Coordinates of C-alpha atoms in Angstrom, one line a residue:
Chain A
M1 CA -28.2 -26.6 -32.9
N2 CA -27.0 -27.8 -29.4
L3 CA -28.0 -25.4 -26.8
M4 CA -24.7 -26.0 -24.9
T5 CA -22.8 -24.7 -28.0
L6 CA -25.1 -21.8 -28.3
F7 CA -24.8 -20.6 -24.7
Q8 CA -21.3 -21.6 -24.1
G9 CA -20.9 -19.7 -20.7
V10 CA -23.5 -22.3 -19.3
G11 CA -22.3 -25.1 -21.7
T12 CA -18.8 -25.1 -20.3
L13 CA -20.0 -25.7 -16.9
F14 CA -20.9 -29.2 -18.1
Y15 CA -17.5 -30.0 -19.5
Q16 CA -15.3 -28.7 -16.6
E17 CA -14.2 -30.4 -13.4
P18 CA -16.8 -30.3 -10.6
N19 CA -14.5 -28.3 -8.4
V20 CA -13.8 -25.8 -11.0
V21 CA -17.5 -25.4 -11.7
I22 CA -18.2 -24.9 -8.0
A23 CA -15.5 -22.3 -7.8
R24 CA -16.8 -20.4 -10.9
I25 CA -20.2 -20.2 -9.5
A26 CA -19.0 -19.1 -6.1
L27 CA -16.7 -16.5 -7.7
I28 CA -19.6 -15.1 -9.9
I29 CA -21.6 -14.7 -6.6
L30 CA -18.6 -13.2 -4.8
G31 CA -18.2 -10.6 -7.6
I32 CA -21.9 -9.6 -7.2
V33 CA -21.4 -9.4 -3.5
L34 CA -18.3 -7.2 -3.9
V35 CA -20.0 -4.8 -6.2
Y36 CA -22.9 -4.6 -3.6
L37 CA -20.6 -4.0 -0.7
G38 CA -18.6 -1.5 -2.7
K39 CA -21.8 0.5 -3.5
K40 CA -22.9 0.2 0.1
G41 CA -19.6 1.7 1.3
T42 CA -18.7 -1.4 3.4
L43 CA -15.8 -1.9 1.1
E44 CA -13.7 0.5 -1.0
P45 CA -15.8 1.2 -4.0
L46 CA -13.0 2.5 -6.2
I47 CA -11.5 -1.0 -6.3
M48 CA -14.4 -3.3 -5.4
I49 CA -16.8 -2.2 -8.0
P50 CA -14.5 -2.9 -11.0
M51 CA -13.0 -6.0 -9.3
G52 CA -16.6 -7.4 -8.7
F53 CA -17.5 -6.9 -12.2
G54 CA -14.3 -8.4 -13.6
M55 CA -14.7 -11.3 -11.2
S56 CA -18.3 -12.2 -12.2
A57 CA -17.8 -11.6 -15.9
V58 CA -14.6 -13.6 -16.2
N59 CA -16.2 -16.6 -14.6
A60 CA -19.4 -16.4 -16.5
G61 CA -17.9 -15.7 -19.9
V62 CA -16.0 -18.9 -20.3
L63 CA -16.2 -20.4 -23.9
F64 CA -14.7 -23.1 -26.1
L65 CA -11.7 -21.5 -27.8
S66 CA -11.0 -24.6 -29.8
A67 CA -12.1 -28.2 -29.7
D68 CA -10.1 -29.1 -26.6
K69 CA -9.5 -25.7 -25.1
I70 CA -11.7 -23.6 -22.7
G71 CA -10.9 -20.1 -21.9
T72 CA -12.1 -16.4 -22.0
L73 CA -11.7 -13.4 -24.3
F74 CA -10.5 -11.3 -21.4
M75 CA -6.7 -12.1 -21.2
D76 CA -4.2 -14.9 -20.6
P77 CA -1.8 -14.1 -17.8
L78 CA 0.1 -17.4 -18.2
V79 CA 1.1 -17.0 -21.9
E80 CA 4.9 -17.0 -22.3
Q81 CA 5.9 -17.6 -25.9
T82 CA 6.3 -14.2 -27.9
D83 CA 4.3 -15.5 -31.0
E84 CA 1.4 -16.7 -28.9
L85 CA 1.4 -13.4 -27.0
M86 CA 1.3 -11.4 -30.2
G87 CA -1.7 -13.5 -31.2
I88 CA -3.5 -13.0 -27.9
L89 CA -2.8 -9.3 -27.9
Q90 CA -5.0 -9.0 -30.9
I91 CA -7.8 -11.1 -29.6
D92 CA -8.1 -10.6 -25.7
F93 CA -9.3 -7.1 -25.0
L94 CA -7.5 -6.7 -21.7
Q95 CA -4.3 -8.3 -22.8
P96 CA -2.5 -5.1 -23.8
V97 CA -3.3 -3.5 -20.4
Y98 CA -2.0 -6.6 -18.6
T99 CA 1.2 -7.1 -20.7
F100 CA 2.2 -3.4 -21.0
A101 CA 1.0 -2.0 -17.6
F102 CA 0.3 -4.7 -15.0
S103 CA 2.9 -7.5 -15.3
N104 CA 5.7 -5.0 -15.2
G105 CA 4.3 -3.0 -12.1
L106 CA 3.5 0.2 -14.1
I107 CA 0.0 0.3 -12.8
A108 CA 1.2 0.1 -9.2
C109 CA 3.7 2.9 -9.9
L110 CA 0.9 5.1 -11.5
V111 CA -1.2 4.6 -8.4
F112 CA 1.8 5.5 -6.2
M113 CA 2.3 8.8 -8.2
G114 CA -1.3 9.7 -7.4
V115 CA -0.7 8.8 -3.7
G116 CA 2.3 11.0 -3.8
V117 CA 0.2 14.0 -5.0
L118 CA -2.3 13.3 -2.1
A119 CA 0.4 12.9 0.5
D120 CA 1.4 16.0 2.5
M121 CA 5.1 15.8 3.6
G122 CA 4.6 18.9 5.9
N123 CA 3.7 16.8 8.9
V124 CA 6.6 14.3 8.4
L125 CA 9.0 17.2 8.3
R126 CA 7.4 18.8 11.3
F127 CA 7.6 15.7 13.5
P128 CA 10.2 13.3 11.8
F129 CA 11.3 11.2 14.7
T130 CA 7.8 10.8 16.2
S131 CA 6.2 9.9 12.9
M132 CA 9.0 7.6 11.8
L133 CA 9.1 5.8 15.2
I134 CA 5.3 5.1 15.1
A135 CA 5.5 4.1 11.4
L136 CA 8.3 1.6 12.2
F137 CA 6.5 0.1 15.1
A138 CA 3.4 -0.2 12.8
E139 CA 5.5 -2.5 10.5
L140 CA 5.4 -5.1 13.2
G141 CA 3.0 -7.4 11.2
T142 CA 5.1 -7.0 8.0
V143 CA 8.1 -8.6 10.0
I144 CA 6.5 -11.2 12.3
T145 CA 4.3 -12.7 9.6
F146 CA 7.3 -13.7 7.6
P147 CA 8.6 -16.5 9.9
I148 CA 5.0 -17.6 10.6
A149 CA 4.4 -17.9 6.8
R150 CA 7.6 -19.9 6.5
A151 CA 6.6 -22.2 9.3
M152 CA 3.2 -22.8 7.4
G153 CA 5.2 -24.0 4.4
L154 CA 5.3 -21.0 2.0
T155 CA 8.5 -20.2 0.1
M156 CA 10.7 -17.3 1.2
G157 CA 9.4 -15.1 -1.7
E158 CA 5.7 -16.0 -1.0
S159 CA 6.2 -15.4 2.7
A160 CA 7.8 -12.0 2.1
A161 CA 5.1 -11.0 -0.4
V162 CA 2.2 -11.9 2.1
S163 CA 4.0 -10.3 4.9
I164 CA 3.9 -6.9 3.0
V165 CA 0.2 -7.0 3.4
G166 CA 0.9 -5.7 6.9
G167 CA 2.3 -2.4 5.4
A168 CA -1.4 -1.7 4.2
D169 CA -0.3 -0.5 0.8
G170 CA -2.0 -2.3 -2.0
P171 CA 0.3 -1.1 -4.9
M172 CA 3.4 -2.1 -2.7
V173 CA 1.9 -5.5 -2.3
L174 CA 1.3 -5.9 -5.9
F175 CA 4.7 -4.6 -6.9
A176 CA 6.5 -7.0 -4.4
S177 CA 4.5 -10.0 -5.2
L178 CA 5.1 -9.6 -8.9
I179 CA 8.9 -9.8 -8.1
L180 CA 8.9 -12.2 -5.2
A181 CA 5.9 -14.7 -5.7
E182 CA 4.8 -14.5 -9.4
D183 CA 2.7 -17.5 -9.1
L184 CA 0.7 -16.2 -6.2
F185 CA 0.5 -12.5 -7.0
V186 CA -3.2 -12.6 -7.8
P187 CA -4.4 -14.1 -4.7
I188 CA -1.9 -12.1 -2.4
T189 CA -3.0 -8.8 -4.0
I190 CA -6.6 -9.6 -3.8
V191 CA -6.2 -10.7 -0.1
A192 CA -4.5 -7.3 0.5
Y193 CA -7.2 -5.2 -1.1
L194 CA -10.0 -7.1 0.5
Y195 CA -8.4 -6.8 4.0
L196 CA -7.5 -3.2 3.5
S197 CA -11.2 -2.4 3.1
L198 CA -12.1 -4.5 6.0
C199 CA -9.4 -3.4 8.5
Y200 CA -10.7 0.2 8.9
G201 CA -13.8 -1.4 10.3
G202 CA -11.7 -3.5 12.7
Y203 CA -9.1 -1.0 13.8
P204 CA -11.5 1.1 16.0
Y205 CA -12.2 -2.0 18.0
L206 CA -8.4 -2.6 18.4
I207 CA -8.0 1.0 19.6
R208 CA -10.8 0.6 22.2
L209 CA -9.3 -2.8 23.3
M210 CA -5.8 -1.5 23.8
I211 CA -6.2 2.0 25.0
P212 CA -8.3 3.2 28.0
K213 CA -11.0 5.7 27.4
E214 CA -9.4 8.5 29.4
M215 CA -6.2 8.3 27.3
R216 CA -8.0 8.2 24.0
G217 CA -9.4 11.7 24.5
M218 CA -6.0 13.3 25.3
V219 CA -5.2 16.6 23.7
V220 CA -2.0 17.0 21.9
K221 CA -0.3 20.3 21.3
A222 CA -0.6 21.4 17.6
A223 CA 2.2 22.9 15.6
K224 CA 1.9 26.0 13.4
A225 CA 0.6 24.9 10.0
T226 CA 2.8 27.3 8.0
D227 CA 6.3 26.5 9.4
I228 CA 7.3 24.0 6.6
T229 CA 7.6 25.5 3.1
S230 CA 7.2 23.8 -0.3
K231 CA 10.9 24.3 -1.0
E232 CA 11.7 22.4 2.0
K233 CA 9.4 19.5 1.1
I234 CA 10.6 19.3 -2.5
I235 CA 14.3 19.2 -1.2
F236 CA 13.2 16.3 1.2
D237 CA 11.5 14.6 -1.8
I238 CA 14.6 14.5 -3.9
I239 CA 17.0 13.7 -1.0
A240 CA 14.7 10.8 0.3
C241 CA 14.2 9.5 -3.2
T242 CA 17.8 9.4 -4.2
L243 CA 18.9 7.8 -0.8
L244 CA 16.2 5.0 -1.1
C245 CA 17.1 4.4 -4.8
L246 CA 20.8 4.2 -3.8
L247 CA 19.9 1.7 -1.0
F248 CA 17.4 -0.4 -2.9
P249 CA 17.6 -0.2 -6.7
M250 CA 15.0 -2.9 -7.0
G251 CA 12.4 -0.7 -5.4
A252 CA 13.4 2.4 -7.4
P253 CA 10.4 2.4 -9.5
L254 CA 8.1 2.7 -6.5
F255 CA 10.2 5.4 -4.7
V256 CA 10.6 7.6 -7.7
S257 CA 6.8 7.4 -8.4
F258 CA 5.9 8.3 -4.9
F259 CA 8.3 11.1 -4.4
L260 CA 7.9 12.5 -7.8
G261 CA 4.1 12.7 -7.3
N262 CA 4.8 14.6 -4.1
A263 CA 7.3 17.0 -5.7
V264 CA 4.8 17.7 -8.5
K265 CA 2.3 18.7 -5.9
E266 CA 4.8 20.9 -4.1
S267 CA 6.1 22.5 -7.3
G268 CA 2.6 23.8 -7.9
V269 CA 2.6 22.7 -11.6
L270 CA -1.2 22.6 -11.8
K271 CA -1.5 20.7 -15.1
Y272 CA 0.8 17.9 -13.8
M273 CA -1.1 17.7 -10.6
E274 CA -4.4 17.4 -12.4
L275 CA -3.0 14.7 -14.7
L276 CA -1.6 12.6 -11.8
E277 CA -4.4 13.1 -9.3
N278 CA -7.5 13.3 -11.5
V279 CA -6.6 11.1 -14.5
L280 CA -3.7 8.7 -13.8
L281 CA -4.5 7.8 -10.2
Y282 CA -8.2 6.9 -11.0
M283 CA -7.4 5.3 -14.4
A284 CA -4.8 3.1 -12.8
T285 CA -7.0 2.3 -9.8
F286 CA -10.0 1.4 -12.2
F287 CA -7.8 -1.0 -14.3
L288 CA -6.1 -2.4 -11.2
G289 CA -9.5 -3.3 -9.8
L290 CA -10.8 -4.7 -13.1
L291 CA -7.7 -6.7 -13.9
L292 CA -7.6 -8.2 -10.4
G293 CA -11.2 -9.2 -10.8
V294 CA -10.5 -10.7 -14.2
L295 CA -7.5 -12.6 -12.8
C296 CA -9.8 -14.4 -10.4
E297 CA -10.5 -17.2 -12.6
A298 CA -11.6 -20.4 -10.8
S299 CA -8.6 -22.4 -11.8
T300 CA -6.2 -19.7 -10.5
L301 CA -7.9 -19.6 -7.0
L302 CA -8.1 -23.3 -6.5
D303 CA -4.5 -23.2 -5.4
P304 CA -4.2 -24.9 -1.8
K305 CA -2.0 -22.1 -0.7
I306 CA -5.0 -19.6 -0.7
L307 CA -6.2 -20.6 2.8
P308 CA -2.9 -19.9 4.5
L309 CA -2.7 -16.6 2.5
L310 CA -6.3 -15.6 3.9
V311 CA -5.0 -16.3 7.5
L312 CA -1.6 -14.6 7.0
G313 CA -3.0 -11.5 5.4
I314 CA -5.3 -10.7 8.3
L315 CA -2.7 -11.7 10.8
S316 CA -0.3 -9.3 9.2
L317 CA -2.6 -6.4 9.3
A318 CA -3.8 -7.1 12.8
L319 CA -0.3 -7.3 14.1
S320 CA 0.7 -4.1 12.3
G321 CA -2.3 -2.4 14.1
V322 CA -1.0 -3.7 17.5
G323 CA 2.5 -2.6 16.6
G324 CA 1.3 0.8 15.7
I325 CA -0.5 1.3 19.1
I326 CA 2.6 -0.1 21.0
G327 CA 4.5 2.7 19.0
G328 CA 2.0 5.2 20.2
Y329 CA 2.5 4.1 23.8
V330 CA 6.3 4.3 23.4
V331 CA 6.1 7.9 22.1
Y332 CA 3.6 8.6 24.9
L333 CA 6.3 7.6 27.4
I334 CA 9.1 9.2 25.7
N335 CA 7.1 12.5 25.6
G336 CA 6.5 12.5 29.3
K337 CA 2.9 11.2 29.0
K338 CA 1.8 14.1 26.8
F339 CA 1.0 12.2 23.6
N340 CA -2.2 10.5 22.5
P341 CA -1.3 6.8 21.8
V342 CA -4.3 6.4 19.4
I343 CA -2.1 8.2 16.9
G344 CA -0.2 5.0 16.7
I345 CA -2.8 3.3 14.6
A346 CA -2.2 6.0 11.9
G347 CA 1.3 4.5 11.3
V348 CA -0.3 1.6 9.5
S349 CA 0.0 3.7 6.3
C350 CA -2.7 3.7 3.7
V351 CA -3.0 7.5 3.5
P352 CA -5.2 9.0 4.9
S353 CA -7.7 6.2 6.0
T354 CA -6.0 5.1 9.3
A355 CA -5.3 8.8 10.2
K356 CA -9.0 9.4 9.8
V357 CA -9.8 6.4 12.0
A358 CA -7.5 7.8 14.7
Q359 CA -9.1 11.2 14.6
K360 CA -12.6 9.8 14.6
E361 CA -12.0 7.6 17.7
V362 CA -10.3 10.5 19.6
Y363 CA -13.2 12.8 18.5
K364 CA -15.8 10.4 20.0
I365 CA -14.2 10.9 23.4
N366 CA -13.2 14.5 23.3
K367 CA -14.7 16.9 20.7
R368 CA -11.8 19.4 21.2
A369 CA -9.0 17.0 20.7
T370 CA -7.3 17.3 17.2
I371 CA -4.6 14.9 16.4
L372 CA -4.7 14.9 12.6
Q373 CA -1.4 16.6 12.3
Y374 CA 0.4 13.8 14.0
A375 CA -1.7 11.1 12.6
M376 CA -1.0 12.3 9.0
G377 CA 2.7 12.5 9.7
A378 CA 2.7 8.9 10.9
S379 CA 0.5 7.8 8.0
V380 CA 2.7 9.2 5.3
C381 CA 5.8 7.9 7.2
G382 CA 3.9 4.5 7.1
V383 CA 4.2 4.6 3.3
I384 CA 7.9 5.4 3.5
T385 CA 8.7 2.6 6.1
T386 CA 6.6 0.1 4.0
A387 CA 8.7 1.1 1.0
I388 CA 11.8 0.6 3.0
L389 CA 10.8 -2.9 4.1
T390 CA 9.6 -3.8 0.6
G391 CA 13.0 -2.7 -0.7
L392 CA 14.7 -4.8 2.0
Y393 CA 12.6 -7.9 1.3
I394 CA 13.0 -7.8 -2.4
T395 CA 16.8 -7.2 -2.1
M396 CA 17.5 -9.7 0.7
V397 CA 15.1 -12.6 0.1
P398 CA 16.6 -13.7 -3.3
L399 CA 20.0 -13.8 -1.5
F400 CA 18.8 -16.4 1.0
E401 CA 16.6 -18.4 -1.4
Chain H
M1 CA 15.4 -20.0 13.3
R2 CA 17.0 -18.7 10.2
D3 CA 13.8 -17.1 9.1
L4 CA 13.4 -15.5 12.5
L5 CA 16.8 -14.1 12.3
L6 CA 16.3 -12.8 8.8
A7 CA 13.1 -11.1 9.9
G8 CA 14.9 -9.7 12.8
E9 CA 17.7 -8.4 10.6
I10 CA 15.2 -6.9 8.2
Y11 CA 13.4 -5.1 11.0
F12 CA 16.8 -3.8 12.5
L13 CA 17.8 -2.5 9.1
A14 CA 14.4 -0.8 8.7
F15 CA 14.7 0.9 12.0
V16 CA 18.3 2.1 11.2
I17 CA 17.3 3.5 7.8
G18 CA 14.1 5.0 9.1
M19 CA 15.8 6.8 12.0
L20 CA 18.5 7.8 9.6
M21 CA 15.9 9.4 7.3
A22 CA 14.4 11.3 10.3
A23 CA 17.9 12.6 11.2
I24 CA 18.4 13.7 7.6
I25 CA 15.2 15.6 7.7
K26 CA 16.4 17.4 10.9
I27 CA 19.8 18.2 9.4
M28 CA 18.3 19.3 6.1
L29 CA 15.9 21.6 7.7
F30 CA 18.6 23.1 9.9
V31 CA 20.9 23.6 6.9
I32 CA 18.0 25.1 4.7
R33 CA 17.0 27.6 7.3
R34 CA 20.5 28.5 8.1
I35 CA 21.3 29.4 4.5
S36 CA 18.0 30.7 3.3
P37 CA 18.0 34.4 2.2
E38 CA 15.0 35.2 4.4
N39 CA 16.9 34.2 7.6
R40 CA 19.8 36.3 6.6
G41 CA 17.6 39.2 6.0
A42 CA 15.8 38.7 9.4
G43 CA 19.2 38.6 11.1
A44 CA 20.3 42.0 9.6
K45 CA 16.9 43.5 10.5
A46 CA 17.3 42.6 14.1
G47 CA 20.5 44.5 14.2
Q48 CA 22.8 41.5 14.0
P49 CA 25.6 41.2 11.5
D50 CA 24.5 39.6 8.2
K51 CA 26.1 36.2 8.0
G52 CA 25.3 35.7 4.3
G53 CA 28.4 37.5 2.9
G54 CA 27.6 40.0 0.1
A55 CA 29.3 43.3 -0.4
A56 CA 31.8 44.2 2.4

C-alpha cells in the first residue's frame, strides 16, 4: 500500500500547489501558537483555544475526497447547491453548525444576548450624555478607516466591514461582514478577534502617550449606586431596541439580542439569566472560535486582500483608541477640567475589558481614584454606538455600491 | 472624495442618533420619576398636595 494514500494528511502535501502547502504548514504552526498564547493569557483563551485547535486540525486533516478532489471532513463553507448541501450536512461534522447558526449570524446574536446579560445599563442611564459622547468619539477608527480602505482598493462593502473592527465588537464585525463582504468575512473576523486580544496590551501605552501622568490620577466624583432602578433600565431597553429597529431594520437581530439579554437580567428571571450567561454565551463563543479556526483553510487565506486587512484592522482599533481619548479630553473641558480623560479609552466598547484597562491605568497613579462607574457607562455605550454605526453601514453602503 | 463624504455623513448621523438616545434617556427618566407612585407618595408625606389624582 502507498504510504501517501495511507497517511493522507501528509500525502496531500505532495499533491497541492507549493504556496498552499507552505500556507497549510504555517497555519498549523499558527494554530499551535494561538492555543499556547491563549493558555498563557496573552490572547483571549475563550476564543483562541478553540480557534487554534480548529486552525491546526483543518490544515492537517486534509484528505482525498475523490480521485480529483482534496478537502476535509469539517465543513464546506462554499457549497451553494441545495442537493450538494444536503449531502455535506450528513458527512461534514461542523456543517450543521455552520449552515444553521453561523452563516445566518445566529451565533453572533447568541453572543450578543450573553453580552447583554453582562452589561449594566445603570451607568449609561446615570451619565447618558457623557457616556454617549465618549463612545461616539471612540468610533473614530470605524469612520476614518472606511475612506482609507477604499483608497487601498477594497470594495465599499469590504471597506465598511473592516472599518467596523474599530468598534471592537467581535460579533458585530462577524454580523456586518456576513452581510457586506461575504467573500472576506473569515479573514475580517479573524483579524478582529486577533487584534481585540492584542489591543488591550497596546491601549495602556496609548493612554500613557496621550495623557500626562498628573491628569491620569485625577479623582472623579462618583454617583450613588442605587439611583437607577431595574424598572428604568428595562424601559430604556425596550425603547432603545424599538427605536434602533425602526431606524435600522437590517441590524434588528443584533439590537434585539443585546437589549433582550439586558432586559432578561433586569427582570430577574434567574433561569433565563443562567441560560443566556452560562450556557448560550459560552456555547456560542466556543463554536464561534472553533468555526473561525476551521474556516482558516490555506486556500481561503491566500487571498491577496489579507495584507491590507491586517493593516486596516489595527489602524481602525488604534484610531478608535485615539478618538476615545480625544473624547475624554472633550468631556474634561466641558466639565470644567473635573473629568479624568483616561475614561475615554473605555468608549472603545468590548465590555468590560477597556473599562478595566482605564481603571488599571488610573489606579497605578492614584490608589484612591475610582473611575469604573464612568468607564462602564462609556463602555456599554460603545456597544450601542458600534451597533448604530453597523446599522448605518449595512443600510447605506448597498445604496452607494 | 465621495467615500470621505459618505464616511462623514455616517459619522454625523451616528452623532445625531447617539445624542438623540442620550436625550431620550433623560426625558424617559424624568417622565418615569414624575409619574412613579413612590414619588407621589413622597410628595404627600412632605405635606405637599398629591399630584397623582386618586379619590378627591
